[in-house]
Short mmCIF file of C-alpha atoms and ligand atoms in Angstrom, two decimals:
data_model
loop_
_atom_site.label_atom_id
_atom_site.label_comp_id
_atom_site.label_asym_id
_atom_site.label_seq_id
_atom_site.Cartn_x
_atom_site.Cartn_y
_atom_site.Cartn_z
CA MET A 3 129.46 -98.35 170.59
CA THR A 4 127.82 -95.78 172.61
CA LEU A 5 124.11 -94.95 171.54
CA LEU A 6 125.23 -91.44 170.46
CA ALA A 7 128.11 -93.05 168.09
CA SER A 8 125.35 -95.56 166.93
CA LEU A 9 122.88 -92.86 166.01
CA ALA A 10 125.90 -90.52 164.21
CA ASP A 11 126.33 -93.90 162.10
CA ILE A 12 122.88 -93.68 160.93
CA VAL A 13 122.16 -89.90 160.42
CA GLY A 14 125.72 -88.56 160.11
CA GLN A 15 127.50 -86.71 163.07
CA LYS A 16 126.20 -83.34 162.05
CA ASN A 17 122.59 -84.38 162.62
CA VAL A 18 123.32 -85.53 166.23
CA LEU A 19 122.60 -82.32 168.13
CA THR A 20 123.90 -82.07 171.74
CA GLY A 21 124.85 -79.07 174.24
CA GLU A 22 123.75 -75.82 172.89
CA GLU A 23 122.49 -77.21 169.38
CA LEU A 24 119.90 -79.39 171.79
CA ALA A 25 118.56 -76.48 173.95
CA PRO A 26 116.05 -75.02 171.81
CA TYR A 27 114.28 -78.36 171.32
CA LEU A 28 113.89 -78.90 175.04
CA THR A 29 111.26 -76.26 175.86
CA ASP A 30 107.82 -75.77 174.12
CA TRP A 31 106.39 -72.92 172.36
CA ARG A 32 105.07 -71.10 175.48
CA ASN A 33 107.97 -71.96 177.85
CA MET A 34 105.67 -73.87 180.00
CA ALA A 35 107.34 -77.37 179.64
CA THR A 36 111.04 -77.94 179.79
CA GLY A 37 112.76 -81.15 179.82
CA LYS A 38 116.02 -83.04 179.21
CA ALA A 39 117.32 -85.38 176.60
CA GLN A 40 120.70 -87.23 175.42
CA CYS A 41 120.46 -85.80 172.18
CA ALA A 42 118.29 -84.50 169.26
CA VAL A 43 118.80 -86.47 165.80
CA ARG A 44 117.68 -85.15 162.41
CA PRO A 45 117.19 -88.22 160.26
CA GLY A 46 117.00 -87.60 156.42
CA SER A 47 114.75 -90.58 155.26
CA THR A 48 112.31 -92.91 156.43
CA ALA A 49 114.92 -95.74 156.48
CA GLU A 50 117.23 -93.40 158.75
CA VAL A 51 113.99 -92.94 161.24
CA SER A 52 113.65 -96.70 161.32
CA GLY A 53 117.39 -96.95 162.11
CA VAL A 54 117.26 -94.70 164.79
CA VAL A 55 114.13 -96.23 166.53
CA LYS A 56 115.79 -99.84 166.18
CA VAL A 57 118.73 -98.56 168.17
CA CYS A 58 116.68 -96.79 170.74
CA ALA A 59 114.52 -99.82 171.23
CA ALA A 60 117.49 -102.27 171.69
CA ALA A 61 118.66 -99.58 174.42
CA GLY A 62 115.37 -99.16 175.88
CA VAL A 63 115.68 -95.45 175.21
CA PRO A 64 112.49 -93.20 175.01
CA VAL A 65 111.92 -91.62 171.66
CA VAL A 66 110.19 -88.15 171.42
CA THR A 67 109.14 -87.19 168.23
CA GLN A 68 109.25 -83.27 167.50
CA SER A 69 107.92 -81.55 164.48
CA GLY A 70 107.38 -77.86 164.67
CA ASN A 71 107.42 -77.72 168.40
CA THR A 72 104.00 -75.64 168.29
CA SER A 73 102.27 -78.26 170.70
CA LEU A 74 100.03 -76.31 173.27
CA VAL A 75 100.11 -79.17 175.67
CA GLY A 76 103.63 -79.94 176.31
CA GLY A 77 103.38 -83.05 173.82
CA ALA A 78 106.70 -82.59 171.86
CA THR A 79 108.91 -81.87 175.11
CA PRO A 80 110.77 -84.76 176.80
CA ASP A 81 110.24 -85.38 180.45
CA ASP A 82 113.16 -84.37 182.99
CA LYS A 83 114.83 -87.78 183.21
CA GLY A 84 117.30 -87.07 180.50
CA ASN A 85 117.31 -90.32 178.94
CA ALA A 86 115.04 -89.46 175.93
CA VAL A 87 116.28 -89.01 172.06
CA ILE A 88 114.45 -86.19 170.42
CA LEU A 89 113.41 -87.27 166.80
CA LEU A 90 113.31 -83.98 164.69
CA MET A 91 111.35 -84.34 161.36
CA SER A 92 112.41 -81.30 159.51
CA ARG A 93 115.15 -82.98 156.91
CA LEU A 94 111.83 -85.00 155.78
CA ASN A 95 110.20 -82.48 153.85
CA LYS A 96 109.67 -83.20 150.14
CA ILE A 97 106.55 -83.91 148.00
CA ARG A 98 106.52 -87.50 146.92
CA ALA A 99 103.53 -87.48 144.60
CA LEU A 100 100.72 -85.45 143.20
CA ASP A 101 97.88 -87.29 141.64
CA ALA A 102 95.40 -84.63 139.76
CA ASP A 103 93.00 -87.47 138.80
CA ASN A 104 92.95 -88.77 142.34
CA ALA A 105 92.97 -85.31 143.77
CA THR A 106 95.80 -86.27 146.33
CA ILE A 107 99.28 -85.34 147.32
CA THR A 108 101.65 -87.74 149.32
CA VAL A 109 104.22 -85.64 151.36
CA ASP A 110 106.89 -86.38 153.80
CA ALA A 111 105.75 -85.96 157.49
CA GLY A 112 108.44 -83.14 157.96
CA MET A 113 106.97 -80.89 155.43
CA ILE A 114 105.61 -77.41 156.77
CA LEU A 115 101.89 -76.82 156.48
CA GLN A 116 102.47 -73.70 154.60
CA ASN A 117 104.49 -75.13 152.15
CA LEU A 118 102.02 -77.89 151.47
CA GLN A 119 99.06 -75.44 151.17
CA ALA A 120 101.39 -73.37 148.40
CA ALA A 121 102.34 -76.67 146.71
CA ALA A 122 98.60 -77.64 146.28
CA ARG A 123 97.80 -73.93 145.29
CA ASP A 124 100.55 -73.93 142.57
CA ALA A 125 98.87 -77.10 141.34
CA GLY A 126 95.55 -75.43 141.10
CA PHE A 127 94.28 -77.22 144.10
CA LEU A 128 93.32 -76.27 147.67
CA PHE A 129 94.70 -78.30 150.91
CA PRO A 130 92.24 -76.70 153.32
CA LEU A 131 93.91 -77.41 156.98
CA SER A 132 94.49 -73.80 158.13
CA LEU A 133 95.93 -72.60 161.50
CA ALA A 134 97.60 -69.84 163.17
CA ALA A 135 100.87 -71.80 163.62
CA GLU A 136 100.98 -73.11 159.73
CA GLY A 137 104.43 -71.26 158.99
CA SER A 138 106.13 -73.60 161.34
CA CYS A 139 104.06 -76.62 162.25
CA MET A 140 104.55 -79.86 160.09
CA ILE A 141 102.43 -82.34 158.59
CA GLY A 142 103.49 -84.96 160.97
CA GLY A 143 102.67 -82.79 163.96
CA ASN A 144 99.23 -82.09 162.27
CA LEU A 145 98.42 -85.63 161.88
CA ALA A 146 99.90 -86.73 165.38
CA THR A 147 97.29 -84.09 167.07
CA ASN A 148 94.56 -84.61 164.49
CA ALA A 149 94.98 -80.77 163.95
CA GLY A 150 91.66 -78.67 163.45
CA GLY A 151 91.85 -74.87 162.76
CA THR A 152 89.61 -72.70 161.03
CA GLN A 153 88.12 -74.46 158.05
CA VAL A 154 86.87 -77.54 159.70
CA LEU A 155 83.16 -76.75 159.36
CA ARG A 156 83.43 -77.35 155.69
CA TYR A 157 86.62 -79.68 155.36
CA GLY A 158 86.82 -81.64 158.64
CA ASN A 159 89.96 -81.94 160.59
CA MET A 160 93.23 -83.67 159.66
CA ARG A 161 91.75 -87.24 160.21
CA ASP A 162 89.04 -86.09 157.45
CA LEU A 163 91.69 -85.00 155.16
CA THR A 164 93.95 -88.10 155.22
CA LEU A 165 93.86 -91.30 153.14
CA GLY A 166 96.98 -92.85 153.90
CA LEU A 167 100.13 -93.26 156.23
CA GLU A 168 103.72 -94.43 156.30
CA VAL A 169 104.57 -95.02 160.06
CA VAL A 170 107.70 -96.35 161.71
CA CYS A 171 106.60 -98.74 164.41
CA ALA A 172 108.06 -98.88 167.82
CA ASP A 173 110.51 -101.74 166.97
CA GLY A 174 111.69 -99.69 164.15
CA GLU A 175 109.62 -101.82 161.30
CA ILE A 176 107.96 -99.46 158.55
CA TRP A 177 104.36 -99.86 157.85
CA ASP A 178 103.48 -98.79 154.43
CA GLY A 179 100.01 -97.69 154.62
CA LEU A 180 100.20 -94.78 151.91
CA ARG A 181 96.91 -95.58 150.00
CA GLY A 182 95.10 -93.06 148.20
CA LEU A 183 91.66 -95.00 148.38
CA ARG A 184 88.52 -93.22 149.60
CA LYS A 185 86.90 -96.64 150.09
CA ASP A 186 88.81 -99.41 152.07
CA ASN A 187 86.84 -101.49 154.46
CA THR A 188 89.59 -104.18 154.98
CA GLY A 189 89.71 -104.59 158.71
CA TYR A 190 90.67 -102.33 161.30
CA ASP A 191 91.70 -98.92 160.52
CA LEU A 192 95.44 -98.44 161.64
CA ARG A 193 95.31 -95.21 160.00
CA ASP A 194 92.83 -93.53 162.07
CA LEU A 195 94.53 -94.93 165.25
CA PHE A 196 98.02 -93.39 164.52
CA ILE A 197 96.44 -90.13 163.91
CA GLY A 198 95.88 -88.23 166.86
CA SER A 199 98.08 -90.66 168.78
CA GLU A 200 100.62 -87.76 169.70
CA GLY A 201 103.76 -89.71 168.93
CA THR A 202 102.89 -92.48 171.65
CA LEU A 203 101.91 -95.40 168.73
CA GLY A 204 104.51 -94.64 166.06
CA ILE A 205 106.24 -92.16 163.92
CA ILE A 206 104.44 -90.70 161.02
CA THR A 207 106.99 -90.32 158.00
CA ALA A 208 104.70 -89.78 155.07
CA ALA A 209 100.84 -89.17 154.56
CA THR A 210 98.63 -89.19 151.30
CA LEU A 211 96.19 -86.23 151.78
CA LYS A 212 93.12 -85.32 150.01
CA LEU A 213 92.97 -81.88 147.70
CA PHE A 214 90.04 -79.86 147.05
CA PRO A 215 89.08 -77.48 144.32
CA GLN A 216 90.19 -73.67 144.85
CA PRO A 217 86.87 -71.93 145.29
CA ALA A 218 86.04 -69.30 142.84
CA ALA A 219 85.32 -66.72 145.47
CA LYS A 220 85.38 -65.88 149.10
CA CYS A 221 83.66 -63.24 151.19
CA THR A 222 84.74 -62.52 154.57
CA ALA A 223 82.93 -60.35 157.17
CA MET A 224 83.95 -59.21 161.03
CA LEU A 225 80.64 -58.93 162.86
CA ALA A 226 80.00 -56.98 166.32
CA LEU A 227 77.72 -58.77 168.50
CA SER A 228 76.31 -58.16 171.96
CA SER A 229 76.13 -61.74 173.15
CA VAL A 230 77.19 -65.28 172.53
CA GLU A 231 73.41 -66.02 172.11
CA ASN A 232 73.35 -63.94 169.08
CA ALA A 233 76.65 -65.32 167.74
CA VAL A 234 74.94 -68.59 167.89
CA ALA A 235 71.90 -67.33 166.03
CA VAL A 236 74.02 -65.95 163.25
CA LEU A 237 75.67 -69.29 162.93
CA ARG A 238 72.37 -71.25 162.60
CA ARG A 239 71.19 -68.50 159.84
CA ALA A 240 74.53 -68.91 158.19
CA ARG A 241 74.45 -72.55 158.11
CA LYS A 242 70.83 -72.37 156.59
CA ALA A 243 71.80 -69.99 154.04
CA PHE A 244 75.10 -71.07 152.97
CA ASP A 245 75.29 -75.03 153.54
CA THR A 246 78.80 -76.18 152.50
CA ALA A 247 79.65 -72.89 151.22
CA LEU A 248 80.22 -71.69 154.82
CA THR A 249 83.87 -72.31 155.70
CA GLY A 250 84.70 -70.50 158.72
CA TYR A 251 82.90 -69.11 161.81
CA GLU A 252 85.12 -67.88 164.79
CA LEU A 253 84.11 -66.06 168.02
CA MET A 254 86.25 -63.68 169.85
CA ALA A 255 85.75 -61.73 173.18
CA GLY A 256 86.10 -58.04 172.83
CA VAL A 257 89.39 -58.30 175.23
CA CYS A 258 91.14 -60.73 172.77
CA LEU A 259 91.18 -58.21 170.05
CA ASP A 260 91.98 -55.41 172.63
CA MET A 261 94.95 -57.30 173.47
CA VAL A 262 96.02 -57.85 169.96
CA HIS A 263 95.55 -54.29 169.46
CA GLN A 264 97.98 -53.54 172.42
CA CYS A 265 100.66 -55.96 171.52
CA PHE A 266 100.40 -55.02 167.80
CA PRO A 267 99.29 -51.44 167.22
CA GLN A 268 99.51 -51.65 163.61
CA GLN A 269 96.52 -54.10 163.77
CA LYS A 270 93.37 -51.96 163.67
CA ILE A 271 90.11 -52.98 164.99
CA PRO A 272 87.57 -52.22 162.50
CA PHE A 273 84.76 -50.77 164.74
CA ALA A 274 84.41 -47.31 166.52
CA ASP A 275 82.27 -48.79 169.17
CA LYS A 276 83.83 -51.90 170.74
CA PRO A 277 81.45 -54.55 171.13
CA ALA A 278 81.44 -57.54 173.77
CA TRP A 279 81.90 -60.07 171.12
CA TYR A 280 83.10 -60.47 167.59
CA ALA A 281 82.45 -63.07 164.84
CA LEU A 282 84.37 -63.85 161.82
CA LEU A 283 82.16 -65.26 159.00
CA GLU A 284 83.80 -66.74 155.72
CA ILE A 285 82.17 -68.23 152.74
CA SER A 286 83.60 -70.14 149.89
CA ASP A 287 81.81 -70.08 146.73
CA ALA A 288 82.37 -72.32 143.60
CA GLU A 289 80.14 -70.09 141.23
CA GLY A 290 81.88 -66.53 141.48
CA GLU A 291 82.36 -63.23 143.13
CA GLU A 292 78.82 -61.96 142.09
CA HIS A 293 77.12 -64.76 143.37
CA ALA A 294 78.89 -65.09 146.53
CA ARG A 295 78.71 -61.44 147.52
CA ALA A 296 74.67 -61.58 146.77
CA MET A 297 74.14 -64.36 149.08
CA PHE A 298 76.60 -63.07 151.80
CA GLU A 299 74.80 -59.71 151.72
CA ALA A 300 71.39 -61.26 151.89
CA MET A 301 71.98 -63.37 154.88
CA LEU A 302 73.83 -60.38 156.81
CA GLY A 303 70.89 -58.14 155.94
CA GLU A 304 68.49 -60.68 157.37
CA SER A 305 70.62 -61.13 160.28
CA PHE A 306 70.72 -57.39 160.94
CA GLU A 307 66.80 -56.90 160.77
CA ALA A 308 66.29 -59.78 163.47
CA GLY A 309 68.69 -57.64 165.66
CA GLU A 310 71.40 -60.52 165.86
CA ILE A 311 74.23 -58.38 164.58
CA ASP A 312 75.05 -54.63 166.14
CA ASP A 313 77.52 -53.82 163.24
CA ALA A 314 79.52 -55.36 160.18
CA VAL A 315 82.44 -55.03 158.06
CA ILE A 316 82.69 -56.83 154.91
CA ALA A 317 86.12 -57.22 153.38
CA GLU A 318 86.26 -55.45 149.86
CA ASN A 319 89.47 -57.28 148.64
CA LEU A 320 92.22 -59.91 149.43
CA THR A 321 93.92 -57.70 151.60
CA GLN A 322 91.16 -56.49 153.85
CA SER A 323 90.14 -60.30 154.33
CA LYS A 324 93.76 -61.25 155.25
CA ASP A 325 93.63 -58.09 157.80
CA LEU A 326 90.57 -59.62 159.55
CA TRP A 327 92.19 -63.03 159.70
CA HIS A 328 95.23 -61.62 161.01
CA LEU A 329 93.47 -59.97 163.83
CA ARG A 330 91.78 -63.31 164.63
CA GLU A 331 95.30 -65.46 164.24
CA SER A 332 97.24 -63.29 166.39
CA ILE A 333 95.45 -63.59 169.55
CA THR A 334 97.37 -66.83 170.92
CA LEU A 335 100.45 -64.85 170.38
CA ALA A 336 99.32 -61.69 172.14
CA GLN A 337 98.00 -63.61 175.09
CA ALA A 338 101.40 -65.12 175.14
CA GLN A 339 102.86 -61.79 175.21
CA ALA A 340 100.68 -59.82 177.52
CA VAL A 341 99.70 -62.10 180.44
CA LYS A 342 100.24 -65.52 182.09
CA SER A 343 97.53 -67.83 180.82
CA ILE A 344 95.80 -71.04 181.14
CA LYS A 345 94.54 -72.73 178.18
CA HIS A 346 91.42 -74.74 177.78
CA ASP A 347 90.41 -76.22 174.39
CA ILE A 348 87.26 -77.45 175.24
CA SER A 349 84.18 -78.51 172.79
CA VAL A 350 80.67 -78.70 173.65
CA PRO A 351 77.52 -79.22 171.48
CA VAL A 352 76.89 -75.77 169.82
CA SER A 353 73.37 -75.90 171.40
CA ASN A 354 75.18 -75.74 174.93
CA MET A 355 77.44 -73.19 174.26
CA VAL A 356 75.66 -70.34 176.02
CA SER A 357 74.95 -72.20 179.03
CA PHE A 358 78.41 -73.40 179.20
CA ILE A 359 79.82 -69.97 178.96
CA GLU A 360 77.60 -68.26 181.37
CA LYS A 361 77.65 -70.86 184.15
CA THR A 362 81.77 -71.10 183.74
CA ASP A 363 82.19 -67.44 183.82
CA ALA A 364 80.36 -66.80 186.78
CA GLU A 365 81.76 -69.71 188.60
CA LEU A 366 85.14 -68.75 187.97
CA GLN A 367 84.47 -64.91 188.96
CA GLU A 368 82.87 -66.15 192.11
CA LYS A 369 85.84 -68.50 193.15
CA PHE A 370 88.78 -66.17 191.71
CA PRO A 371 87.78 -62.48 191.50
CA GLY A 372 89.36 -60.43 188.93
CA LEU A 373 90.55 -63.40 186.75
CA LEU A 374 90.68 -62.18 183.05
CA ASN A 375 88.38 -64.30 180.68
CA MET A 376 90.06 -64.40 177.16
CA THR A 377 87.63 -66.68 175.51
CA PHE A 378 87.99 -67.24 171.70
CA GLY A 379 87.72 -70.15 169.20
CA HIS A 380 86.18 -72.16 166.52
CA LEU A 381 82.12 -71.51 167.51
CA GLY A 382 81.22 -73.33 164.05
CA ASP A 383 82.86 -76.55 165.46
CA GLY A 384 81.51 -75.99 169.03
CA ASN A 385 85.27 -75.37 170.06
CA LEU A 386 86.25 -72.73 172.35
CA HIS A 387 89.82 -71.58 173.49
CA TYR A 388 88.30 -70.76 177.00
CA ASN A 389 91.60 -69.19 177.95
CA VAL A 390 92.07 -67.39 181.18
CA GLY A 391 94.51 -65.23 182.28
CA SER A 392 96.06 -62.82 184.95
CA SER A 393 94.91 -59.20 185.57
CA GLU A 394 95.75 -56.29 187.83
CA ARG A 395 93.39 -57.77 190.30
CA PHE A 396 94.59 -61.53 189.78
CA SER A 397 98.30 -61.86 189.63
CA GLY A 398 100.15 -64.17 187.52
CA ASP A 399 101.33 -66.13 190.69
CA ASP A 400 97.71 -66.10 191.86
CA LEU A 401 96.77 -68.19 188.64
CA MET A 402 99.60 -70.70 188.72
CA LYS A 403 98.88 -71.50 192.43
CA ASN A 404 95.30 -72.12 191.09
CA TYR A 405 96.29 -73.78 187.93
CA ASP A 406 94.54 -77.37 188.87
CA ALA A 407 91.46 -75.69 190.65
CA ILE A 408 90.78 -73.61 187.43
CA TYR A 409 91.50 -76.59 185.03
CA ASN A 410 89.07 -78.56 186.89
CA LEU A 411 86.27 -76.15 187.08
CA VAL A 412 86.43 -75.48 183.50
CA HIS A 413 86.76 -79.28 182.49
CA ASP A 414 84.17 -80.32 184.72
CA ASN A 415 81.67 -77.66 183.42
CA ALA A 416 82.65 -78.89 179.80
CA HIS A 417 82.11 -82.30 180.90
CA ALA A 418 78.58 -81.44 182.43
CA HIS A 419 77.54 -79.98 179.15
CA GLN A 420 78.25 -83.16 177.10
CA GLY A 421 81.78 -81.84 175.99
CA SER A 422 85.61 -82.54 175.79
CA ILE A 423 88.54 -81.39 177.35
CA SER A 424 90.57 -81.51 174.33
CA ALA A 425 88.86 -80.32 171.20
CA GLU A 426 91.96 -80.02 168.93
CA HIS A 427 95.20 -79.78 170.68
CA GLY A 428 95.55 -83.09 172.38
CA ILE A 429 96.23 -84.52 175.92
CA GLY A 430 100.10 -84.16 175.57
CA ALA A 431 101.58 -83.74 179.04
CA PHE A 432 99.41 -81.08 180.48
CA LYS A 433 96.28 -82.94 180.50
CA ILE A 434 97.55 -86.59 181.44
CA ASP A 435 95.91 -86.14 184.85
CA GLU A 436 92.67 -84.71 183.56
CA LEU A 437 92.14 -87.56 181.15
CA PRO A 438 91.06 -90.31 183.85
CA ARG A 439 88.83 -87.86 185.36
CA TYR A 440 86.56 -87.70 182.17
CA LYS A 441 87.13 -90.76 180.14
CA GLN A 442 85.27 -93.92 181.04
CA ALA A 443 87.15 -96.51 182.60
CA ARG A 444 86.32 -98.95 179.83
CA GLU A 445 87.58 -96.47 177.34
CA LEU A 446 90.86 -95.75 179.19
CA ASP A 447 91.47 -99.41 179.67
CA LEU A 448 91.28 -100.16 175.77
CA MET A 449 93.56 -97.41 175.08
CA LYS A 450 95.89 -98.65 177.59
CA ARG A 451 95.80 -101.95 175.96
CA ILE A 452 96.15 -100.52 172.42
CA LYS A 453 99.48 -98.58 173.63
CA ALA A 454 100.73 -102.01 175.18
CA ALA A 455 100.15 -103.77 171.79
CA PHE A 456 101.89 -101.05 169.69
CA ASP A 457 104.52 -100.04 172.03
CA PRO A 458 105.50 -102.82 174.70
CA LEU A 459 108.42 -101.27 175.90
CA ASN A 460 106.81 -98.09 176.37
CA ILE A 461 109.60 -96.00 174.58
CA LEU A 462 107.42 -93.81 172.33
CA ASN A 463 106.89 -90.39 173.93
CA PRO A 464 106.36 -91.63 177.56
CA GLY A 465 104.48 -89.48 179.92
CA LYS A 466 102.05 -88.20 177.23
CA VAL A 467 98.35 -88.99 176.92
CA LEU A 468 98.66 -92.04 179.16
CA ARG A 469 100.40 -92.85 182.57
P1 FAD B 510 104.77 -80.78 167.54
O1 FAD B 510 104.54 -79.65 168.21
O2 FAD B 510 106.39 -80.88 167.05
O3 FAD B 510 104.24 -82.25 168.18
C1 FAD B 510 102.88 -82.33 168.36
C2 FAD B 510 102.65 -83.74 169.05
O4 FAD B 510 102.98 -84.47 167.91
C3 FAD B 510 103.68 -84.11 169.93
O5 FAD B 510 103.03 -85.22 170.93
C4 FAD B 510 104.74 -84.87 168.99
O6 FAD B 510 105.36 -85.83 169.72
C5 FAD B 510 103.83 -85.52 168.04
N1 FAD B 510 104.45 -85.66 166.85
C6 FAD B 510 104.99 -84.52 166.08
N2 FAD B 510 105.50 -85.15 164.78
C7 FAD B 510 105.11 -86.38 164.82
C8 FAD B 510 105.31 -87.58 163.82
N3 FAD B 510 105.76 -87.16 162.65
N4 FAD B 510 105.01 -88.70 164.12
C9 FAD B 510 104.42 -88.97 165.15
N5 FAD B 510 104.22 -88.08 166.07
C10 FAD B 510 104.78 -86.75 165.89
N6 FAD B 510 95.95 -76.76 166.75
C11 FAD B 510 94.75 -76.91 166.14
O7 FAD B 510 94.26 -77.95 166.08
N7 FAD B 510 94.05 -76.12 165.84
C12 FAD B 510 94.41 -74.69 165.44
O8 FAD B 510 93.79 -73.71 165.34
C13 FAD B 510 95.84 -74.50 166.35
N8 FAD B 510 96.26 -73.14 166.47
C14 FAD B 510 97.46 -73.09 167.06
C15 FAD B 510 98.14 -71.58 166.93
C16 FAD B 510 99.48 -71.37 167.51
C17 FAD B 510 99.94 -70.06 167.54
C18 FAD B 510 100.14 -72.45 167.88
C19 FAD B 510 101.37 -72.04 168.71
C20 FAD B 510 99.47 -73.69 167.95
C21 FAD B 510 98.17 -74.01 167.47
N9 FAD B 510 97.55 -75.22 167.51
C22 FAD B 510 96.62 -75.41 166.73
C23 FAD B 510 98.47 -76.22 168.25
C24 FAD B 510 99.63 -77.03 167.28
O9 FAD B 510 99.97 -75.97 166.36
C25 FAD B 510 99.12 -78.00 166.39
O10 FAD B 510 98.60 -79.11 167.33
C26 FAD B 510 99.96 -78.56 165.26
O11 FAD B 510 99.15 -79.65 164.71
C27 FAD B 510 101.15 -79.19 166.01
O12 FAD B 510 102.23 -79.44 164.96
P2 FAD B 510 103.88 -79.41 165.10
O13 FAD B 510 104.40 -79.73 163.97
O14 FAD B 510 104.06 -78.14 165.90
O15 FAD B 510 103.82 -80.48 166.20
C1 MLT B 511 93.77 -70.88 167.64
O1 MLT B 511 92.87 -71.70 167.41
O2 MLT B 511 94.07 -70.09 167.55
C2 MLT B 511 94.70 -72.09 168.78
O3 MLT B 511 94.34 -73.32 168.54
C3 MLT B 511 94.22 -71.58 170.14
C4 MLT B 511 94.89 -71.15 171.35
O4 MLT B 511 96.12 -70.56 171.48
O5 MLT B 511 94.57 -71.67 172.18
ZN1 ZN B 512 92.18 -73.42 167.78
#
């Protein structure tokens, strides 16, 4: 029997996609990576995922797991050899259990993040992971990349939100680690190894996740700032004033919101005088509207008096708050539409942020005059999307010609500022040659040994994370 016939036996003929049906799964969200594959399959259960992996393992065929296909590092795209099978997770999309007393929910890995947020809300809880791709990214993809997003300050990233996993291993056997325990010190933590492994160690088919109480009130403000130094000063003050009530602190260069307004004119910037930088500040309060508003206004008043903020708009209601967040969350789409860009997803300690930006901006402009700096990101986590783009003075071709040199310059500076070259998007295919430049040799060696132990045939997402 051919491989495709064996796969059809497991998932049903209509769930084996070839030709035109396969095409959408061969390219990434930004059209930056394109590969080839024998087919894509849509299993409908963990048992079917297991069957698919067993057949592929027996044939030595690579398996590339793809969920929402929103990876920004080419992580879910097959290479160009053409022998891979793409494993699509979209049919595994059910809630398995909600345990209110334990404050946990167990879901299939193909559930779309937004649907999980809604299910938690309907049950009176909050599932806090939040990112601009939430309408299409899936829980398995969030887990495989240890996704971060805009609420990490208070709730942590995907690893912090996860208690248990179910995983199909490289030989097709199923590991049932769906435990809802907040304490479990019984040896090596396999769960935390699979989280962030980008489809290279196993296929996540379900997860048990933490739920939180819905906050009684939220306050959101957009701040106009003259410098990153002031943005850091506001963060310091906000941390002190709000402690765990501080749920979001995002930084955006003026040029980012100009681009959003240019691409989506219905989205208005709420200040007449455009500042150099914006920050989006949000708190979530357990007590109520009045309490939240009083502490929010007191902190902002102090910040004004100290000269840290030039102007501020406080959302008066949920609609206004959504509009402010929408501006922030449209930056990635606007950049993809308006310019050619190179993404850097760096993190440095917040204390090194000003120095990192000043030095990197200056060095880039000196070497590549006219290059467009489009920095934004999760300043509260020390994570910047230090993205750079083409401009009238620096063409898209110039940008692509200098891709490696620009990548290295930015990553060298992040490293020199005690930072990381990937805060939340992962290594994928795009950063595979960057990783050995910055990881300690010992660390890389241990990672390679783990990969060999989990996937001795190297069939799980080859060409990603490690060469
Ligand atoms: P995919 O893109 O399909 O896959 C991502 C990786 O995970 C691939 O390596 C894939 O092989 C692997 N994988 C997928 N599913 C599984 C599985 N079930 N088991 C094992 N491996 C699997 N990321 C952030 O962290 N924070 C952000 O704020 C953020 N904002 C974004 C905004 C936009 C507009 C876009 C397009 C992306 C953004 N991202 C962000 C990046 C991306 O959305 C996230 O990394 C997301 O978690 C990926 O989920 P996905 O379902 O699309 O995964
Ligand atoms: C975001 O935070 O919006 C994405 O992670 C960033 C990006 O587009 O680089
Ligand atoms: Zn981000």
